[in-house]
Amino acid sequence: MKYIKLSILFLAGLLILPSCDKALDINTDPLVASSADPNVSLPFVIVQYSSRFESELGTRIMDVPQHFSACFNSPRTGPTTSFLTGNTWGMYYTQVLGNLVLVEQDALAAGESSNNVAAIAKILKAKAFFELSCIWDKIPYSEALDGATFASPNFDDQEAVFQGALSILDEAIALIDKIPAEGVFDVSSGDVLFSGNMDNWRRWANSLKLRILMLLRNKSTSVDGQIQAVLSQPLIETNGQAVMLRYAGGGGATNAFYGIVAAFFGPSNETAQVHGPGEPLYNLLANGDPRFDLFILDPDDLGAPDNGVFPDDNTAVLRDNIIRDNLPHIMFLPSEISFYRAELALLGVT
């Protein structure tokens, strides 16, 4: 009888052990990735970011200073909805930052051979947090990206976010400095901006630092020393180093700015008359600027649409040269550095 009882207990134990394993499996969400292949994740992150930026942010950014005469759901006229701003918020925190965290943690775990990947993830992460704060001011930063610990993260002040972004960029540059001479992970196919050229990534990191520091300087000149230090580092200073996502055009490779026009209005901006030049832009280019005919179609000198009014047959319209399927998404040009240098010289900083 004693042996029968022991046998029953042993069999019961065998039944319990698999049940524990299954319980643990249930607690692992099969739809949530725990790692990320950078050659797959980085193109997704960059393209999703670009698509939302070009279609929703870009048009509004052009409309507020009246480079465009009018724009649907423009914050200038007040009708911006939570649906549209929610798209952008979700893009940054879920599609961009959520994936970059996985890319970064895998690269750091892999060691110095993946320093290039970790650096790229950090640079893009710093840029995302910086832009989020530029749009919304206070945002989740220090407690963001850790939903298990911070289900309702606190919102950080803009200065804290900017300083945090600077620290992340410094971390990225330090990783680039320690990339080994051999055995480096090949990220050229996933890096759709620079094809793995880490010299250009270093330049972009320094240039982003300068961009952030220039905004901080609007509040305090205490960053002047940091500005002078970063000016001595490699920056984006030639067109060959410019940061842009190039679109091939056609199905699946179209700039979303043009894609919105083609999907909802017509085959081109010139025929659909969706975006027209704002009066300030029109008047600026009309004073003998050779770029007028590149930007604006107005063969009969009809003039720009009124402020807040869309173009029609009696006004100028933005050219298809500007709104086209293969328009590159420009993220940083050397001219920005030139303007910073000129501003700092005028202020007596350099």
Short mmCIF file of C-alpha atoms in Angstrom, two decimals:
data_model
loop_
_atom_site.label_atom_id
_atom_site.label_comp_id
_atom_site.label_asym_id
_atom_site.label_seq_id
_atom_site.Cartn_x
_atom_site.Cartn_y
_atom_site.Cartn_z
CA MET A 1 0.00 0.00 0.00
CA LYS A 2 2.88 2.30 0.83
CA TYR A 3 4.40 1.78 -2.62
CA ILE A 4 1.07 2.41 -4.33
CA LYS A 5 0.76 5.79 -2.55
CA LEU A 6 4.31 6.75 -3.55
CA SER A 7 3.62 5.80 -7.17
CA ILE A 8 0.49 7.92 -7.22
CA LEU A 9 2.40 10.93 -5.83
CA PHE A 10 5.16 10.45 -8.40
CA LEU A 11 2.68 10.34 -11.29
CA ALA A 12 0.92 13.42 -9.95
CA GLY A 13 4.25 15.24 -9.88
CA LEU A 14 4.85 14.39 -13.53
CA LEU A 15 1.49 15.89 -14.40
CA ILE A 16 2.17 19.07 -12.42
CA LEU A 17 5.58 19.82 -13.96
CA PRO A 18 4.36 20.20 -17.57
CA SER A 19 1.49 22.32 -16.28
CA CYS A 20 3.97 24.77 -14.75
CA ASP A 21 5.81 25.03 -18.07
CA LYS A 22 2.58 25.72 -19.91
CA ALA A 23 1.66 28.39 -17.39
CA LEU A 24 4.97 30.09 -18.05
CA ASP A 25 4.36 29.86 -21.80
CA ILE A 26 1.02 31.57 -21.35
CA ASN A 27 2.77 34.51 -19.69
CA THR A 28 4.98 35.04 -22.75
CA ASP A 29 3.18 37.08 -25.40
CA PRO A 30 3.94 35.45 -28.78
CA LEU A 31 3.03 38.69 -30.56
CA VAL A 32 5.61 40.83 -28.75
CA ALA A 33 9.16 40.60 -30.07
CA SER A 34 11.98 40.22 -27.57
CA SER A 35 14.79 40.75 -30.09
CA ALA A 36 15.26 42.42 -33.46
CA ASP A 37 17.38 41.82 -36.56
CA PRO A 38 18.81 45.29 -37.33
CA ASN A 39 18.82 44.66 -41.08
CA VAL A 40 15.07 44.12 -40.85
CA SER A 41 14.10 46.47 -38.02
CA LEU A 42 16.08 49.56 -39.01
CA PRO A 43 14.49 49.92 -42.48
CA PHE A 44 11.05 49.48 -40.89
CA VAL A 45 11.77 52.13 -38.25
CA ILE A 46 13.18 54.67 -40.70
CA VAL A 47 10.48 54.19 -43.35
CA GLN A 48 7.60 54.31 -40.84
CA TYR A 49 9.07 57.45 -39.33
CA SER A 50 9.52 59.05 -42.74
CA SER A 51 6.04 58.13 -43.92
CA ARG A 52 4.32 59.73 -40.93
CA PHE A 53 6.67 62.70 -40.88
CA GLU A 54 6.21 63.49 -44.57
CA SER A 55 2.45 62.98 -44.67
CA GLU A 56 1.22 64.41 -41.36
CA LEU A 57 3.98 66.45 -39.78
CA GLY A 58 5.60 67.81 -42.93
CA THR A 59 2.49 69.36 -44.43
CA ARG A 60 1.56 71.04 -41.15
CA ILE A 61 5.09 72.25 -40.54
CA MET A 62 5.00 73.87 -43.99
CA ASP A 63 1.58 75.39 -43.37
CA VAL A 64 2.15 77.05 -39.99
CA PRO A 65 4.80 79.53 -41.30
CA GLN A 66 2.69 79.95 -44.49
CA HIS A 67 5.02 78.24 -46.91
CA PHE A 68 1.75 76.61 -48.00
CA SER A 69 -1.40 78.67 -48.44
CA ALA A 70 -3.53 76.05 -46.68
CA CYS A 71 -3.41 72.50 -45.33
CA PHE A 72 -6.00 70.04 -44.11
CA ASN A 73 -6.10 69.74 -40.30
CA SER A 74 -3.54 72.48 -39.83
CA PRO A 75 -2.79 73.62 -36.27
CA ARG A 76 -2.70 77.15 -37.68
CA THR A 77 -6.47 77.11 -38.12
CA GLY A 78 -7.23 75.03 -35.04
CA PRO A 79 -8.85 71.79 -36.29
CA THR A 80 -6.02 69.40 -35.36
CA THR A 81 -7.61 66.23 -33.99
CA SER A 82 -6.45 63.68 -31.43
CA PHE A 83 -6.77 61.07 -34.18
CA LEU A 84 -4.08 62.73 -36.26
CA THR A 85 -1.75 63.69 -33.41
CA GLY A 86 -2.26 60.21 -31.98
CA ASN A 87 -0.88 58.74 -35.19
CA THR A 88 2.33 60.69 -34.77
CA TRP A 89 2.61 59.95 -31.04
CA GLY A 90 2.12 56.25 -31.70
CA MET A 91 4.63 56.27 -34.52
CA TYR A 92 7.36 57.72 -32.31
CA TYR A 93 6.77 55.62 -29.20
CA THR A 94 5.66 52.32 -30.74
CA GLN A 95 7.03 51.93 -34.24
CA VAL A 96 10.25 53.90 -33.75
CA LEU A 97 11.34 53.84 -30.10
CA GLY A 98 9.77 50.48 -29.31
CA ASN A 99 11.81 48.79 -32.05
CA LEU A 100 14.99 50.78 -31.45
CA VAL A 101 15.09 49.58 -27.84
CA LEU A 102 15.21 45.98 -29.06
CA VAL A 103 17.87 46.73 -31.68
CA GLU A 104 19.99 48.57 -29.13
CA GLN A 105 19.75 45.93 -26.39
CA ASP A 106 20.62 43.10 -28.79
CA ALA A 107 23.59 45.03 -30.19
CA LEU A 108 24.96 45.90 -26.75
CA ALA A 109 24.60 42.27 -25.66
CA ALA A 110 26.54 41.15 -28.76
CA GLY A 111 29.58 43.20 -27.76
CA GLU A 112 31.90 45.56 -29.64
CA SER A 113 31.35 43.81 -32.98
CA SER A 114 27.86 45.36 -32.99
CA ASN A 115 28.86 48.80 -31.68
CA ASN A 116 27.87 50.24 -35.04
CA VAL A 117 24.32 48.92 -34.70
CA ALA A 118 23.97 50.13 -31.11
CA ALA A 119 25.25 53.58 -32.11
CA ILE A 120 22.76 53.86 -34.97
CA ALA A 121 19.90 52.88 -32.65
CA LYS A 122 20.98 55.44 -30.06
CA ILE A 123 21.27 58.27 -32.60
CA LEU A 124 17.80 57.57 -33.96
CA LYS A 125 16.47 57.27 -30.41
CA ALA A 126 17.92 60.63 -29.40
CA LYS A 127 16.45 62.24 -32.50
CA ALA A 128 13.02 60.79 -31.75
CA PHE A 129 12.93 62.01 -28.14
CA PHE A 130 14.18 65.44 -29.21
CA GLU A 131 11.49 65.81 -31.87
CA LEU A 132 8.76 64.53 -29.56
CA SER A 133 9.62 67.27 -27.08
CA CYS A 134 9.80 69.88 -29.83
CA ILE A 135 6.22 68.99 -30.74
CA TRP A 136 4.66 68.40 -27.30
CA ASP A 137 7.09 70.04 -24.83
CA LYS A 138 6.78 67.73 -21.79
CA ILE A 139 6.88 64.05 -22.76
CA PRO A 140 7.58 60.66 -21.15
CA TYR A 141 11.34 60.24 -21.31
CA SER A 142 13.09 58.92 -18.19
CA GLU A 143 10.27 56.44 -17.48
CA ALA A 144 9.37 55.75 -21.11
CA LEU A 145 9.90 52.44 -22.93
CA ASP A 146 9.52 50.35 -19.76
CA GLY A 147 5.82 49.63 -19.56
CA ALA A 148 6.30 46.74 -17.15
CA THR A 149 7.74 49.09 -14.52
CA PHE A 150 6.06 52.36 -15.50
CA ALA A 151 2.57 51.70 -16.84
CA SER A 152 1.81 55.44 -16.54
CA PRO A 153 5.18 57.16 -17.01
CA ASN A 154 5.79 60.67 -15.74
CA PHE A 155 6.29 63.50 -18.22
CA ASP A 156 9.73 65.15 -18.21
CA ASP A 157 10.44 68.85 -18.78
CA GLN A 158 11.79 69.81 -22.18
CA GLU A 159 15.23 70.77 -20.87
CA ALA A 160 15.58 67.35 -19.23
CA VAL A 161 14.62 65.66 -22.50
CA PHE A 162 17.07 67.77 -24.51
CA GLN A 163 19.88 67.06 -22.03
CA GLY A 164 18.98 63.38 -22.13
CA ALA A 165 19.13 63.36 -25.93
CA LEU A 166 22.60 64.95 -25.76
CA SER A 167 23.74 62.21 -23.38
CA ILE A 168 22.39 59.50 -25.69
CA LEU A 169 24.27 61.05 -28.62
CA ASP A 170 27.48 61.11 -26.55
CA GLU A 171 26.95 57.42 -25.80
CA ALA A 172 26.55 56.73 -29.52
CA ILE A 173 29.76 58.57 -30.39
CA ALA A 174 31.63 56.65 -27.67
CA LEU A 175 30.41 53.39 -29.22
CA ILE A 176 31.58 54.48 -32.66
CA ASP A 177 35.02 55.26 -31.21
CA LYS A 178 35.26 51.66 -29.99
CA ILE A 179 34.24 49.88 -33.19
CA PRO A 180 36.87 47.18 -33.81
CA ALA A 181 38.93 47.08 -37.00
CA GLU A 182 37.65 43.61 -37.96
CA GLY A 183 34.64 41.38 -37.41
CA VAL A 184 32.10 44.20 -37.38
CA PHE A 185 28.44 43.31 -37.91
CA ASP A 186 27.39 44.14 -41.49
CA VAL A 187 24.47 46.56 -41.22
CA SER A 188 24.84 48.01 -44.71
CA SER A 189 21.58 46.52 -46.00
CA GLY A 190 19.57 47.76 -43.02
CA ASP A 191 21.10 51.22 -42.90
CA VAL A 192 19.03 52.89 -45.62
CA LEU A 193 20.53 56.30 -44.83
CA PHE A 194 24.31 55.75 -44.94
CA SER A 195 24.77 52.06 -45.89
CA GLY A 196 26.79 51.46 -42.75
CA ASN A 197 29.15 54.45 -43.14
CA MET A 198 29.85 55.20 -39.49
CA ASP A 199 31.88 58.33 -40.27
CA ASN A 200 28.66 59.90 -41.56
CA TRP A 201 26.72 58.64 -38.54
CA ARG A 202 29.29 60.30 -36.27
CA ARG A 203 28.90 63.54 -38.24
CA TRP A 204 25.14 63.35 -37.91
CA ALA A 205 25.35 62.70 -34.17
CA ASN A 206 27.54 65.78 -33.71
CA SER A 207 25.26 67.83 -35.96
CA LEU A 208 22.20 66.79 -33.97
CA LYS A 209 24.03 67.81 -30.80
CA LEU A 210 24.58 71.25 -32.31
CA ARG A 211 20.91 71.51 -33.29
CA ILE A 212 19.82 70.70 -29.73
CA LEU A 213 22.40 72.99 -28.14
CA MET A 214 21.29 75.90 -30.30
CA LEU A 215 17.76 75.52 -28.96
CA LEU A 216 19.03 75.24 -25.39
CA ARG A 217 21.02 78.43 -25.97
CA ASN A 218 17.78 80.31 -26.56
CA LYS A 219 17.19 79.84 -22.84
CA SER A 220 20.73 79.94 -21.45
CA THR A 221 24.18 80.82 -22.78
CA SER A 222 25.70 78.32 -20.34
CA VAL A 223 25.94 75.86 -23.24
CA ASP A 224 28.36 78.07 -25.21
CA GLY A 225 31.33 75.92 -24.18
CA GLN A 226 29.56 72.78 -25.39
CA ILE A 227 28.70 74.51 -28.66
CA GLN A 228 32.32 75.48 -29.26
CA ALA A 229 33.41 71.93 -28.45
CA VAL A 230 31.01 70.31 -30.90
CA LEU A 231 31.96 72.81 -33.63
CA SER A 232 35.48 71.36 -33.48
CA GLN A 233 34.14 67.86 -34.23
CA PRO A 234 33.21 66.35 -37.63
CA LEU A 235 29.83 67.69 -38.80
CA ILE A 236 27.52 67.40 -41.81
CA GLU A 237 29.30 69.93 -44.04
CA THR A 238 29.04 68.65 -47.63
CA ASN A 239 26.12 67.54 -49.78
CA GLY A 240 27.66 64.08 -49.93
CA GLN A 241 27.19 63.83 -46.16
CA ALA A 242 23.59 65.09 -46.18
CA VAL A 243 21.10 62.88 -44.35
CA MET A 244 18.17 61.85 -46.52
CA LEU A 245 15.95 58.88 -47.25
CA ARG A 246 15.84 58.47 -51.01
CA TYR A 247 12.59 57.17 -52.53
CA ALA A 248 12.70 55.31 -55.83
CA GLY A 249 9.11 56.22 -56.67
CA GLY A 250 6.38 53.87 -57.81
CA GLY A 251 4.48 51.25 -55.87
CA GLY A 252 5.79 50.68 -52.37
CA ALA A 253 8.56 53.25 -52.74
CA THR A 254 6.68 56.55 -52.84
CA ASN A 255 7.19 59.59 -50.65
CA ALA A 256 4.08 59.82 -48.47
CA PHE A 257 3.76 63.57 -49.13
CA TYR A 258 2.98 62.77 -52.77
CA GLY A 259 1.16 59.58 -51.79
CA ILE A 260 -1.55 61.53 -49.94
CA VAL A 261 -2.16 63.71 -53.02
CA ALA A 262 -2.29 60.73 -55.39
CA ALA A 263 -4.50 58.61 -53.12
CA PHE A 264 -7.16 61.19 -52.27
CA PHE A 265 -7.09 63.97 -54.88
CA GLY A 266 -5.51 63.18 -58.23
CA PRO A 267 -2.44 62.05 -60.14
CA SER A 268 -0.40 65.16 -59.34
CA ASN A 269 -0.46 68.33 -57.27
CA GLU A 270 -0.52 70.56 -60.34
CA THR A 271 -3.69 68.94 -61.69
CA ALA A 272 -5.39 68.28 -58.33
CA GLN A 273 -4.45 71.73 -56.95
CA VAL A 274 -4.02 70.54 -53.37
CA HIS A 275 -1.05 72.59 -52.17
CA GLY A 276 -0.40 76.16 -53.18
CA PRO A 277 2.40 78.53 -52.15
CA GLY A 278 1.77 80.81 -49.19
CA GLU A 279 2.03 84.52 -49.88
CA PRO A 280 5.30 84.96 -47.91
CA LEU A 281 7.00 82.21 -49.91
CA TYR A 282 5.57 83.42 -53.21
CA ASN A 283 6.63 87.03 -52.63
CA LEU A 284 10.09 86.01 -51.49
CA LEU A 285 10.77 83.90 -54.59
CA ALA A 286 9.05 86.33 -56.98
CA ASN A 287 11.76 88.94 -56.39
CA GLY A 288 14.11 87.48 -58.98
CA ASP A 289 14.90 84.22 -57.17
CA PRO A 290 16.00 81.65 -59.80
CA ARG A 291 14.25 78.91 -57.81
CA PHE A 292 10.78 80.36 -58.47
CA ASP A 293 10.02 78.12 -61.46
CA LEU A 294 11.36 75.08 -59.61
CA PHE A 295 8.95 75.62 -56.71
CA ILE A 296 5.91 77.36 -58.18
CA LEU A 297 3.75 76.96 -61.29
CA ASP A 298 2.26 80.33 -62.24
CA PRO A 299 2.69 81.00 -65.98
CA ASP A 300 0.03 83.74 -65.98
CA ASP A 301 1.30 85.61 -62.90
CA LEU A 302 -1.92 84.96 -60.98
CA GLY A 303 -0.28 85.17 -57.58
CA ALA A 304 -0.52 83.03 -54.46
CA PRO A 305 -3.83 81.89 -52.96
CA ASP A 306 -5.00 83.93 -49.98
CA ASN A 307 -3.92 82.82 -46.54
CA GLY A 308 -5.96 79.77 -45.51
CA VAL A 309 -7.28 79.20 -49.04
CA PHE A 310 -6.48 76.25 -51.29
CA PRO A 311 -5.27 76.90 -54.85
CA ASP A 312 -7.58 76.84 -57.88
CA ASP A 313 -7.51 77.75 -61.59
CA ASN A 314 -7.03 81.42 -60.67
CA THR A 315 -3.96 81.03 -58.45
CA ALA A 316 -0.45 79.64 -58.44
CA VAL A 317 0.17 76.06 -57.34
CA LEU A 318 3.21 74.19 -56.04
CA ARG A 319 5.01 72.34 -58.78
CA ASP A 320 5.13 68.58 -59.22
CA ASN A 321 8.89 69.03 -59.03
CA ILE A 322 8.38 69.57 -55.29
CA ILE A 323 5.53 67.14 -54.64
CA ARG A 324 6.60 63.96 -56.45
CA ASP A 325 6.80 60.24 -55.75
CA ASN A 326 10.61 60.13 -55.58
CA LEU A 327 11.06 63.24 -53.44
CA PRO A 328 13.75 62.43 -50.84
CA HIS A 329 12.99 62.96 -47.17
CA ILE A 330 15.65 65.46 -46.09
CA MET A 331 16.70 65.07 -42.45
CA PHE A 332 19.86 67.17 -42.26
CA LEU A 333 21.66 69.41 -44.77
CA PRO A 334 25.07 71.10 -44.53
CA SER A 335 23.33 74.47 -44.95
CA GLU A 336 21.95 74.08 -41.42
CA ILE A 337 25.49 73.99 -40.04
CA SER A 338 26.37 77.07 -42.10
CA PHE A 339 23.41 78.97 -40.63
CA TYR A 340 24.43 77.98 -37.10
CA ARG A 341 27.99 79.17 -37.70
CA ALA A 342 26.71 82.47 -39.07
CA GLU A 343 24.32 82.98 -36.14
CA LEU A 344 27.02 82.18 -33.59
CA ALA A 345 29.46 84.55 -35.29
CA LEU A 346 26.85 87.30 -35.23
CA LEU A 347 26.29 86.66 -31.51
CA GLY A 348 30.01 86.75 -30.84
CA VAL A 349 30.17 83.15 -29.63
CA THR A 350 32.71 82.08 -32.27
#
